[in-house]
Amino acid sequence: MQAAAFIFIHRKWKDDKSHFEDMIDYFCDIHEPLQLLIFPEGTDLTENNKARSNDFAEKNGLQKYEYVLHPRTTGFTFVVDRLREGKNLDAVHDITVAYPYNIPQTEKHLLRGDFPREIHFHVHRYPVDTLPTSKEDLQLWCHKRWEEKEERLRSFYQGEKAFRFPGQSTVPPCKSELRVLVVKLLSILYWTLFCSAMCLLVYWYSPVWWYFIISIVFFVLQERIFGGLEFIELACYRFFHKHPHLNSKKNK
């Protein structure tokens, strides 16, 4: 994830804002197409989190939700404005996820083999020219989308357990069940053989053993010293390109 330049956060805006600025400005400067996945709710839907969300709603005169949490709009509005300013944003995709049968909540469910039998996605694309321009209007826009999510999920779970798409096909063309089964079996076979082979190579051949040791030491040390590979990548870009744009934009 560090090698892919994921943006790691501390979940505290005063600590995260500067890193967000650096990484987003870097993406805009190199003109690299990117997909930035963000969860404005900030956490998963549990009874405790839902109670805190409802307390927040009551204090701020907002609607109480049953199927979603109130979004935290600070990071969302910042990312949209920054990418739009850097001309590296073409659309925002609003994705709603629903589980018609079982909903795994923790790793314990996955270890027990309690995987979701089906996952339904509702995707709505909003081109950048349809988004509000001011920060306040963008926050209201985000809250409006969450009101729609609440109603959409309510209709899903209390109805036919399927998203409604007026005038459109509900289920897109899918791969055959046989093909999916074959891919699953081949994946299990490949990763079983690969992991077993790696363990044997580490045990039998000292060069492979040293390679693993050096790799582990490198990743641990670079994170302790520099903070992660994404910081090294950003520093190298600034050094080799002598690009003042990242710092000058922040100073403005």
PDB file of C-alpha atoms in Angstrom:
ATOM      1  CA  MET A   1       0.000   0.000   0.000  1.00  0.00           C
ATOM      2  CA  GLN A   2       2.898   2.372   0.675  1.00  0.00           C
ATOM      3  CA  ALA A   3       4.454   1.467  -2.682  1.00  0.00           C
ATOM      4  CA  ALA A   4       1.134   2.315  -4.360  1.00  0.00           C
ATOM      5  CA  ALA A   5       1.177   5.742  -2.622  1.00  0.00           C
ATOM      6  CA  PHE A   6      -1.866   5.162  -0.440  1.00  0.00           C
ATOM      7  CA  ILE A   7      -2.599   8.166   1.783  1.00  0.00           C
ATOM      8  CA  PHE A   8      -2.284   6.991   5.386  1.00  0.00           C
ATOM      9  CA  ILE A   9      -4.005   9.125   8.012  1.00  0.00           C
ATOM     10  CA  HIS A  10      -4.103   9.505  11.787  1.00  0.00           C
ATOM     11  CA  ARG A  11      -7.851  10.334  11.838  1.00  0.00           C
ATOM     12  CA  LYS A  12      -7.036  13.755  13.301  1.00  0.00           C
ATOM     13  CA  TRP A  13      -7.464  16.580  10.816  1.00  0.00           C
ATOM     14  CA  LYS A  14      -4.768  18.834  12.291  1.00  0.00           C
ATOM     15  CA  ASP A  15      -2.276  15.984  11.769  1.00  0.00           C
ATOM     16  CA  ASP A  16      -3.622  14.789   8.414  1.00  0.00           C
ATOM     17  CA  LYS A  17      -4.230  18.025   6.509  1.00  0.00           C
ATOM     18  CA  SER A  18      -0.589  18.706   5.621  1.00  0.00           C
ATOM     19  CA  HIS A  19      -0.036  15.138   4.398  1.00  0.00           C
ATOM     20  CA  PHE A  20      -3.235  15.289   2.352  1.00  0.00           C
ATOM     21  CA  GLU A  21      -2.008  18.521   0.743  1.00  0.00           C
ATOM     22  CA  ASP A  22       1.379  17.061  -0.145  1.00  0.00           C
ATOM     23  CA  MET A  23       0.084  13.819  -1.618  1.00  0.00           C
ATOM     24  CA  ILE A  24      -2.847  15.281  -3.563  1.00  0.00           C
ATOM     25  CA  ASP A  25      -0.686  18.084  -4.970  1.00  0.00           C
ATOM     26  CA  TYR A  26       1.882  15.450  -5.949  1.00  0.00           C
ATOM     27  CA  PHE A  27      -0.758  13.444  -7.827  1.00  0.00           C
ATOM     28  CA  CYS A  28      -1.901  16.590  -9.605  1.00  0.00           C
ATOM     29  CA  ASP A  29       1.658  17.624 -10.509  1.00  0.00           C
ATOM     30  CA  ILE A  30       2.560  14.302 -12.108  1.00  0.00           C
ATOM     31  CA  HIS A  31      -0.822  14.176 -13.907  1.00  0.00           C
ATOM     32  CA  GLU A  32      -1.306  10.594 -12.851  1.00  0.00           C
ATOM     33  CA  PRO A  33      -4.890   9.312 -13.168  1.00  0.00           C
ATOM     34  CA  LEU A  34      -5.969   8.098  -9.764  1.00  0.00           C
ATOM     35  CA  GLN A  35      -8.930   6.612  -7.966  1.00  0.00           C
ATOM     36  CA  LEU A  36      -9.179   7.905  -4.410  1.00  0.00           C
ATOM     37  CA  LEU A  37     -11.545   5.836  -2.265  1.00  0.00           C
ATOM     38  CA  ILE A  38     -12.779   7.668   0.814  1.00  0.00           C
ATOM     39  CA  PHE A  39     -15.208   6.629   3.566  1.00  0.00           C
ATOM     40  CA  PRO A  40     -16.711   9.839   5.002  1.00  0.00           C
ATOM     41  CA  GLU A  41     -18.410   7.861   7.781  1.00  0.00           C
ATOM     42  CA  GLY A  42     -14.961   7.096   9.174  1.00  0.00           C
ATOM     43  CA  THR A  43     -15.839   3.739  10.761  1.00  0.00           C
ATOM     44  CA  ASP A  44     -18.142   0.745  10.480  1.00  0.00           C
ATOM     45  CA  LEU A  45     -21.810   0.526  11.420  1.00  0.00           C
ATOM     46  CA  THR A  46     -22.057  -0.875  14.947  1.00  0.00           C
ATOM     47  CA  GLU A  47     -24.549  -0.139  17.713  1.00  0.00           C
ATOM     48  CA  ASN A  48     -22.032   2.012  19.605  1.00  0.00           C
ATOM     49  CA  ASN A  49     -21.060   4.000  16.513  1.00  0.00           C
ATOM     50  CA  LYS A  50     -24.708   4.412  15.557  1.00  0.00           C
ATOM     51  CA  ALA A  51     -25.493   5.749  19.040  1.00  0.00           C
ATOM     52  CA  ARG A  52     -22.665   8.308  18.754  1.00  0.00           C
ATOM     53  CA  SER A  53     -23.883   9.287  15.292  1.00  0.00           C
ATOM     54  CA  ASN A  54     -27.421   9.791  16.594  1.00  0.00           C
ATOM     55  CA  ASP A  55     -26.113  11.883  19.495  1.00  0.00           C
ATOM     56  CA  PHE A  56     -24.318  14.070  16.955  1.00  0.00           C
ATOM     57  CA  ALA A  57     -27.523  14.325  14.914  1.00  0.00           C
ATOM     58  CA  GLU A  58     -29.572  15.328  17.964  1.00  0.00           C
ATOM     59  CA  LYS A  59     -27.113  18.049  18.976  1.00  0.00           C
ATOM     60  CA  ASN A  60     -27.023  19.468  15.441  1.00  0.00           C
ATOM     61  CA  GLY A  61     -30.687  19.123  14.587  1.00  0.00           C
ATOM     62  CA  LEU A  62     -30.090  16.432  11.958  1.00  0.00           C
ATOM     63  CA  GLN A  63     -32.025  13.331  10.999  1.00  0.00           C
ATOM     64  CA  LYS A  64     -31.214  10.145  12.919  1.00  0.00           C
ATOM     65  CA  TYR A  65     -30.110   7.250  10.748  1.00  0.00           C
ATOM     66  CA  GLU A  66     -30.647   3.520  11.039  1.00  0.00           C
ATOM     67  CA  TYR A  67     -28.627   2.152   8.124  1.00  0.00           C
ATOM     68  CA  VAL A  68     -25.769   4.679   7.800  1.00  0.00           C
ATOM     69  CA  LEU A  69     -23.723   7.011   9.996  1.00  0.00           C
ATOM     70  CA  HIS A  70     -23.531  10.746   9.558  1.00  0.00           C
ATOM     71  CA  PRO A  71     -20.588  11.561   7.259  1.00  0.00           C
ATOM     72  CA  ARG A  72     -17.575  13.581   8.295  1.00  0.00           C
ATOM     73  CA  THR A  73     -17.360  16.136   5.514  1.00  0.00           C
ATOM     74  CA  THR A  74     -14.074  17.906   6.301  1.00  0.00           C
ATOM     75  CA  GLY A  75     -11.806  15.445   4.494  1.00  0.00           C
ATOM     76  CA  PHE A  76     -14.260  14.913   1.652  1.00  0.00           C
ATOM     77  CA  THR A  77     -14.659  18.601   0.835  1.00  0.00           C
ATOM     78  CA  PHE A  78     -10.915  19.176   1.117  1.00  0.00           C
ATOM     79  CA  VAL A  79     -10.066  16.323  -1.267  1.00  0.00           C
ATOM     80  CA  VAL A  80     -12.662  17.406  -3.833  1.00  0.00           C
ATOM     81  CA  ASP A  81     -11.535  21.052  -3.756  1.00  0.00           C
ATOM     82  CA  ARG A  82      -7.845  20.157  -3.931  1.00  0.00           C
ATOM     83  CA  LEU A  83      -8.228  17.715  -6.824  1.00  0.00           C
ATOM     84  CA  ARG A  84     -10.515  20.106  -8.664  1.00  0.00           C
ATOM     85  CA  GLU A  85      -8.021  22.940  -8.193  1.00  0.00           C
ATOM     86  CA  GLY A  86      -5.281  20.708  -9.592  1.00  0.00           C
ATOM     87  CA  LYS A  87      -7.490  19.753 -12.564  1.00  0.00           C
ATOM     88  CA  ASN A  88      -7.263  16.085 -11.633  1.00  0.00           C
ATOM     89  CA  LEU A  89     -10.918  15.362 -10.877  1.00  0.00           C
ATOM     90  CA  ASP A  90     -13.465  14.330 -13.487  1.00  0.00           C
ATOM     91  CA  ALA A  91     -16.210  12.830 -11.291  1.00  0.00           C
ATOM     92  CA  VAL A  92     -17.316  11.659  -7.857  1.00  0.00           C
ATOM     93  CA  HIS A  93     -18.789   8.168  -7.721  1.00  0.00           C
ATOM     94  CA  ASP A  94     -21.287   7.653  -4.908  1.00  0.00           C
ATOM     95  CA  ILE A  95     -21.237   3.952  -3.975  1.00  0.00           C
ATOM     96  CA  THR A  96     -23.754   2.300  -1.651  1.00  0.00           C
ATOM     97  CA  VAL A  97     -23.095  -1.281  -0.521  1.00  0.00           C
ATOM     98  CA  ALA A  98     -25.703  -3.718   0.795  1.00  0.00           C
ATOM     99  CA  TYR A  99     -25.642  -7.327   1.992  1.00  0.00           C
ATOM    100  CA  PRO A 100     -28.963  -9.152   1.445  1.00  0.00           C
ATOM    101  CA  TYR A 101     -28.158 -12.211   3.572  1.00  0.00           C
ATOM    102  CA  ASN A 102     -25.325 -12.068   6.112  1.00  0.00           C
ATOM    103  CA  ILE A 103     -23.167  -9.108   7.121  1.00  0.00           C
ATOM    104  CA  PRO A 104     -19.700 -10.049   8.479  1.00  0.00           C
ATOM    105  CA  GLN A 105     -18.680  -7.434  11.045  1.00  0.00           C
ATOM    106  CA  THR A 106     -15.295  -8.648  12.308  1.00  0.00           C
ATOM    107  CA  GLU A 107     -12.348 -10.797  11.281  1.00  0.00           C
ATOM    108  CA  LYS A 108     -13.801 -13.518  13.534  1.00  0.00           C
ATOM    109  CA  HIS A 109     -16.674 -13.963  11.075  1.00  0.00           C
ATOM    110  CA  LEU A 110     -14.254 -14.364   8.180  1.00  0.00           C
ATOM    111  CA  LEU A 111     -12.115 -16.897  10.057  1.00  0.00           C
ATOM    112  CA  ARG A 112     -15.261 -18.920  10.673  1.00  0.00           C
ATOM    113  CA  GLY A 113     -15.983 -18.840   6.937  1.00  0.00           C
ATOM    114  CA  ASP A 114     -18.922 -16.486   7.340  1.00  0.00           C
ATOM    115  CA  PHE A 115     -18.428 -14.714   4.028  1.00  0.00           C
ATOM    116  CA  PRO A 116     -21.250 -12.685   2.454  1.00  0.00           C
ATOM    117  CA  ARG A 117     -23.212 -14.776  -0.040  1.00  0.00           C
ATOM    118  CA  GLU A 118     -24.023 -11.688  -2.094  1.00  0.00           C
ATOM    119  CA  ILE A 119     -22.884  -8.071  -2.185  1.00  0.00           C
ATOM    120  CA  HIS A 120     -24.978  -5.459  -3.981  1.00  0.00           C
ATOM    121  CA  PHE A 121     -23.547  -2.157  -5.216  1.00  0.00           C
ATOM    122  CA  HIS A 122     -25.425   0.977  -6.183  1.00  0.00           C
ATOM    123  CA  VAL A 123     -23.164   3.388  -8.108  1.00  0.00           C
ATOM    124  CA  HIS A 124     -24.096   6.929  -9.135  1.00  0.00           C
ATOM    125  CA  ARG A 125     -21.605   9.042 -11.090  1.00  0.00           C
ATOM    126  CA  TYR A 126     -21.582  12.813 -10.550  1.00  0.00           C
ATOM    127  CA  PRO A 127     -19.449  14.697 -13.121  1.00  0.00           C
ATOM    128  CA  VAL A 128     -17.262  17.400 -11.627  1.00  0.00           C
ATOM    129  CA  ASP A 129     -19.212  20.198 -13.337  1.00  0.00           C
ATOM    130  CA  THR A 130     -22.360  19.133 -11.428  1.00  0.00           C
ATOM    131  CA  LEU A 131     -20.715  19.502  -7.991  1.00  0.00           C
ATOM    132  CA  PRO A 132     -21.183  22.649  -5.866  1.00  0.00           C
ATOM    133  CA  THR A 133     -18.276  25.078  -5.946  1.00  0.00           C
ATOM    134  CA  SER A 134     -18.335  26.397  -2.370  1.00  0.00           C
ATOM    135  CA  LYS A 135     -17.206  24.396   0.649  1.00  0.00           C
ATOM    136  CA  GLU A 136     -20.483  24.916   2.508  1.00  0.00           C
ATOM    137  CA  ASP A 137     -22.597  23.794  -0.453  1.00  0.00           C
ATOM    138  CA  LEU A 138     -20.330  20.779  -0.958  1.00  0.00           C
ATOM    139  CA  GLN A 139     -20.863  19.765   2.674  1.00  0.00           C
ATOM    140  CA  LEU A 140     -24.634  20.038   2.205  1.00  0.00           C
ATOM    141  CA  TRP A 141     -24.316  18.025  -1.010  1.00  0.00           C
ATOM    142  CA  CYS A 142     -22.517  15.242   0.873  1.00  0.00           C
ATOM    143  CA  HIS A 143     -25.161  15.188   3.621  1.00  0.00           C
ATOM    144  CA  LYS A 144     -27.870  15.016   0.959  1.00  0.00           C
ATOM    145  CA  ARG A 145     -26.239  11.949  -0.563  1.00  0.00           C
ATOM    146  CA  TRP A 146     -26.304  10.278   2.863  1.00  0.00           C
ATOM    147  CA  GLU A 147     -29.989  11.004   3.248  1.00  0.00           C
ATOM    148  CA  GLU A 148     -30.485   9.234  -0.075  1.00  0.00           C
ATOM    149  CA  LYS A 149     -28.324   6.321   1.085  1.00  0.00           C
ATOM    150  CA  GLU A 150     -30.461   5.918   4.196  1.00  0.00           C
ATOM    151  CA  GLU A 151     -33.656   5.758   2.151  1.00  0.00           C
ATOM    152  CA  ARG A 152     -32.046   3.502  -0.451  1.00  0.00           C
ATOM    153  CA  LEU A 153     -30.852   0.998   2.147  1.00  0.00           C
ATOM    154  CA  ARG A 154     -34.155   1.158   4.009  1.00  0.00           C
ATOM    155  CA  SER A 155     -35.968   0.221   0.805  1.00  0.00           C
ATOM    156  CA  PHE A 156     -33.383  -2.500   0.157  1.00  0.00           C
ATOM    157  CA  TYR A 157     -33.628  -4.258   3.521  1.00  0.00           C
ATOM    158  CA  GLN A 158     -37.366  -3.768   4.045  1.00  0.00           C
ATOM    159  CA  GLY A 159     -38.263  -4.647   0.469  1.00  0.00           C
ATOM    160  CA  GLU A 160     -37.024  -7.089  -2.156  1.00  0.00           C
ATOM    161  CA  LYS A 161     -33.378  -6.790  -1.060  1.00  0.00           C
ATOM    162  CA  ALA A 162     -32.386  -5.353  -4.407  1.00  0.00           C
ATOM    163  CA  PHE A 163     -31.554  -1.826  -5.520  1.00  0.00           C
ATOM    164  CA  ARG A 164     -34.036  -0.177  -7.849  1.00  0.00           C
ATOM    165  CA  PHE A 165     -32.780   1.386 -11.076  1.00  0.00           C
ATOM    166  CA  PRO A 166     -35.676   3.112 -12.846  1.00  0.00           C
ATOM    167  CA  GLY A 167     -35.470   2.541 -16.575  1.00  0.00           C
ATOM    168  CA  GLN A 168     -32.207   0.571 -16.321  1.00  0.00           C
ATOM    169  CA  SER A 169     -31.166  -3.043 -16.010  1.00  0.00           C
ATOM    170  CA  THR A 170     -30.886  -4.055 -12.348  1.00  0.00           C
ATOM    171  CA  VAL A 171     -28.245  -6.722 -12.871  1.00  0.00           C
ATOM    172  CA  PRO A 172     -25.414  -5.994 -15.352  1.00  0.00           C
ATOM    173  CA  PRO A 173     -24.004  -8.764 -17.561  1.00  0.00           C
ATOM    174  CA  CYS A 174     -21.933 -11.105 -15.395  1.00  0.00           C
ATOM    175  CA  LYS A 175     -19.425 -13.865 -15.921  1.00  0.00           C
ATOM    176  CA  SER A 176     -20.767 -17.395 -15.885  1.00  0.00           C
ATOM    177  CA  GLU A 177     -20.887 -19.266 -12.575  1.00  0.00           C
ATOM    178  CA  LEU A 178     -18.620 -21.945 -14.061  1.00  0.00           C
ATOM    179  CA  ARG A 179     -15.969 -19.394 -14.969  1.00  0.00           C
ATOM    180  CA  VAL A 180     -16.114 -17.861 -11.485  1.00  0.00           C
ATOM    181  CA  LEU A 181     -15.736 -21.322  -9.919  1.00  0.00           C
ATOM    182  CA  VAL A 182     -12.749 -22.181 -12.139  1.00  0.00           C
ATOM    183  CA  VAL A 183     -11.020 -18.895 -11.304  1.00  0.00           C
ATOM    184  CA  LYS A 184     -11.576 -19.507  -7.576  1.00  0.00           C
ATOM    185  CA  LEU A 185     -10.113 -23.006  -7.752  1.00  0.00           C
ATOM    186  CA  LEU A 186      -7.110 -21.856  -9.797  1.00  0.00           C
ATOM    187  CA  SER A 187      -6.498 -18.998  -7.348  1.00  0.00           C
ATOM    188  CA  ILE A 188      -6.590 -21.353  -4.361  1.00  0.00           C
ATOM    189  CA  LEU A 189      -4.233 -23.749  -6.138  1.00  0.00           C
ATOM    190  CA  TYR A 190      -1.808 -21.005  -7.163  1.00  0.00           C
ATOM    191  CA  TRP A 191      -1.570 -19.347  -3.750  1.00  0.00           C
ATOM    192  CA  THR A 192      -1.270 -22.692  -1.969  1.00  0.00           C
ATOM    193  CA  LEU A 193       1.633 -23.724  -4.184  1.00  0.00           C
ATOM    194  CA  PHE A 194       3.228 -20.269  -4.120  1.00  0.00           C
ATOM    195  CA  CYS A 195       3.164 -19.938  -0.320  1.00  0.00           C
ATOM    196  CA  SER A 196       4.431 -23.485   0.140  1.00  0.00           C
ATOM    197  CA  ALA A 197       7.248 -22.926  -2.370  1.00  0.00           C
ATOM    198  CA  MET A 198       8.289 -19.670  -0.673  1.00  0.00           C
ATOM    199  CA  CYS A 199       8.444 -21.373   2.717  1.00  0.00           C
ATOM    200  CA  LEU A 200      10.602 -24.160   1.285  1.00  0.00           C
ATOM    201  CA  LEU A 201      12.905 -21.703  -0.482  1.00  0.00           C
ATOM    202  CA  VAL A 202      13.373 -19.690   2.703  1.00  0.00           C
ATOM    203  CA  TYR A 203      14.158 -22.871   4.600  1.00  0.00           C
ATOM    204  CA  TRP A 204      16.524 -24.422   2.022  1.00  0.00           C
ATOM    205  CA  TYR A 205      18.320 -21.505   0.326  1.00  0.00           C
ATOM    206  CA  SER A 206      20.187 -18.901   2.334  1.00  0.00           C
ATOM    207  CA  PRO A 207      20.072 -16.208  -0.434  1.00  0.00           C
ATOM    208  CA  VAL A 208      16.264 -16.280  -0.312  1.00  0.00           C
ATOM    209  CA  TRP A 209      16.367 -16.215   3.483  1.00  0.00           C
ATOM    210  CA  TRP A 210      18.647 -13.170   3.452  1.00  0.00           C
ATOM    211  CA  TYR A 211      16.452 -11.486   0.841  1.00  0.00           C
ATOM    212  CA  PHE A 212      13.427 -11.798   3.136  1.00  0.00           C
ATOM    213  CA  ILE A 213      15.373 -10.583   6.169  1.00  0.00           C
ATOM    214  CA  ILE A 214      16.785  -7.562   4.317  1.00  0.00           C
ATOM    215  CA  SER A 215      13.369  -6.697   2.880  1.00  0.00           C
ATOM    216  CA  ILE A 216      11.716  -6.840   6.288  1.00  0.00           C
ATOM    217  CA  VAL A 217      14.459  -4.756   7.912  1.00  0.00           C
ATOM    218  CA  PHE A 218      14.282  -2.185   5.095  1.00  0.00           C
ATOM    219  CA  PHE A 219      10.513  -1.744   5.335  1.00  0.00           C
ATOM    220  CA  VAL A 220      10.578  -1.495   9.122  1.00  0.00           C
ATOM    221  CA  LEU A 221      13.452   1.009   9.214  1.00  0.00           C
ATOM    222  CA  GLN A 222      12.207   3.229   6.383  1.00  0.00           C
ATOM    223  CA  GLU A 223       8.833   3.541   8.068  1.00  0.00           C
ATOM    224  CA  ARG A 224      10.413   4.361  11.443  1.00  0.00           C
ATOM    225  CA  ILE A 225      12.861   6.878   9.920  1.00  0.00           C
ATOM    226  CA  PHE A 226      10.951   8.445   7.017  1.00  0.00           C
ATOM    227  CA  GLY A 227       7.338   7.559   7.799  1.00  0.00           C
ATOM    228  CA  GLY A 228       6.728   5.323   4.800  1.00  0.00           C
ATOM    229  CA  LEU A 229       7.589   4.753   1.157  1.00  0.00           C
ATOM    230  CA  GLU A 230       5.141   7.420   0.040  1.00  0.00           C
ATOM    231  CA  PHE A 231       7.222  10.049   1.892  1.00  0.00           C
ATOM    232  CA  ILE A 232      10.395   8.817   0.179  1.00  0.00           C
ATOM    233  CA  GLU A 233       8.644   8.927  -3.208  1.00  0.00           C
ATOM    234  CA  LEU A 234       7.463  12.477  -2.563  1.00  0.00           C
ATOM    235  CA  ALA A 235      10.927  13.607  -1.424  1.00  0.00           C
ATOM    236  CA  CYS A 236      12.582  12.058  -4.485  1.00  0.00           C
ATOM    237  CA  TYR A 237      10.131  13.812  -6.791  1.00  0.00           C
ATOM    238  CA  ARG A 238      10.844  17.163  -5.170  1.00  0.00           C
ATOM    239  CA  PHE A 239      14.605  16.610  -5.286  1.00  0.00           C
ATOM    240  CA  PHE A 240      14.983  15.357  -8.864  1.00  0.00           C
ATOM    241  CA  HIS A 241      12.463  17.715 -10.404  1.00  0.00           C
ATOM    242  CA  LYS A 242      13.420  20.719  -8.275  1.00  0.00           C
ATOM    243  CA  HIS A 243       9.707  21.413  -8.280  1.00  0.00           C
ATOM    244  CA  PRO A 244       8.685  24.272  -5.964  1.00  0.00           C
ATOM    245  CA  HIS A 245       5.010  23.889  -6.838  1.00  0.00           C
ATOM    246  CA  LEU A 246       4.113  21.660  -3.898  1.00  0.00           C
ATOM    247  CA  ASN A 247       5.541  23.993  -1.291  1.00  0.00           C
ATOM    248  CA  SER A 248       4.491  27.238  -3.002  1.00  0.00           C
ATOM    249  CA  LYS A 249       0.878  26.085  -3.220  1.00  0.00           C
ATOM    250  CA  LYS A 250       0.890  25.269   0.482  1.00  0.00           C
ATOM    251  CA  ASN A 251       2.362  28.694   1.333  1.00  0.00           C
ATOM    252  CA  LYS A 252      -0.410  30.383  -0.607  1.00  0.00           C
TER     253      LYS A 252
END
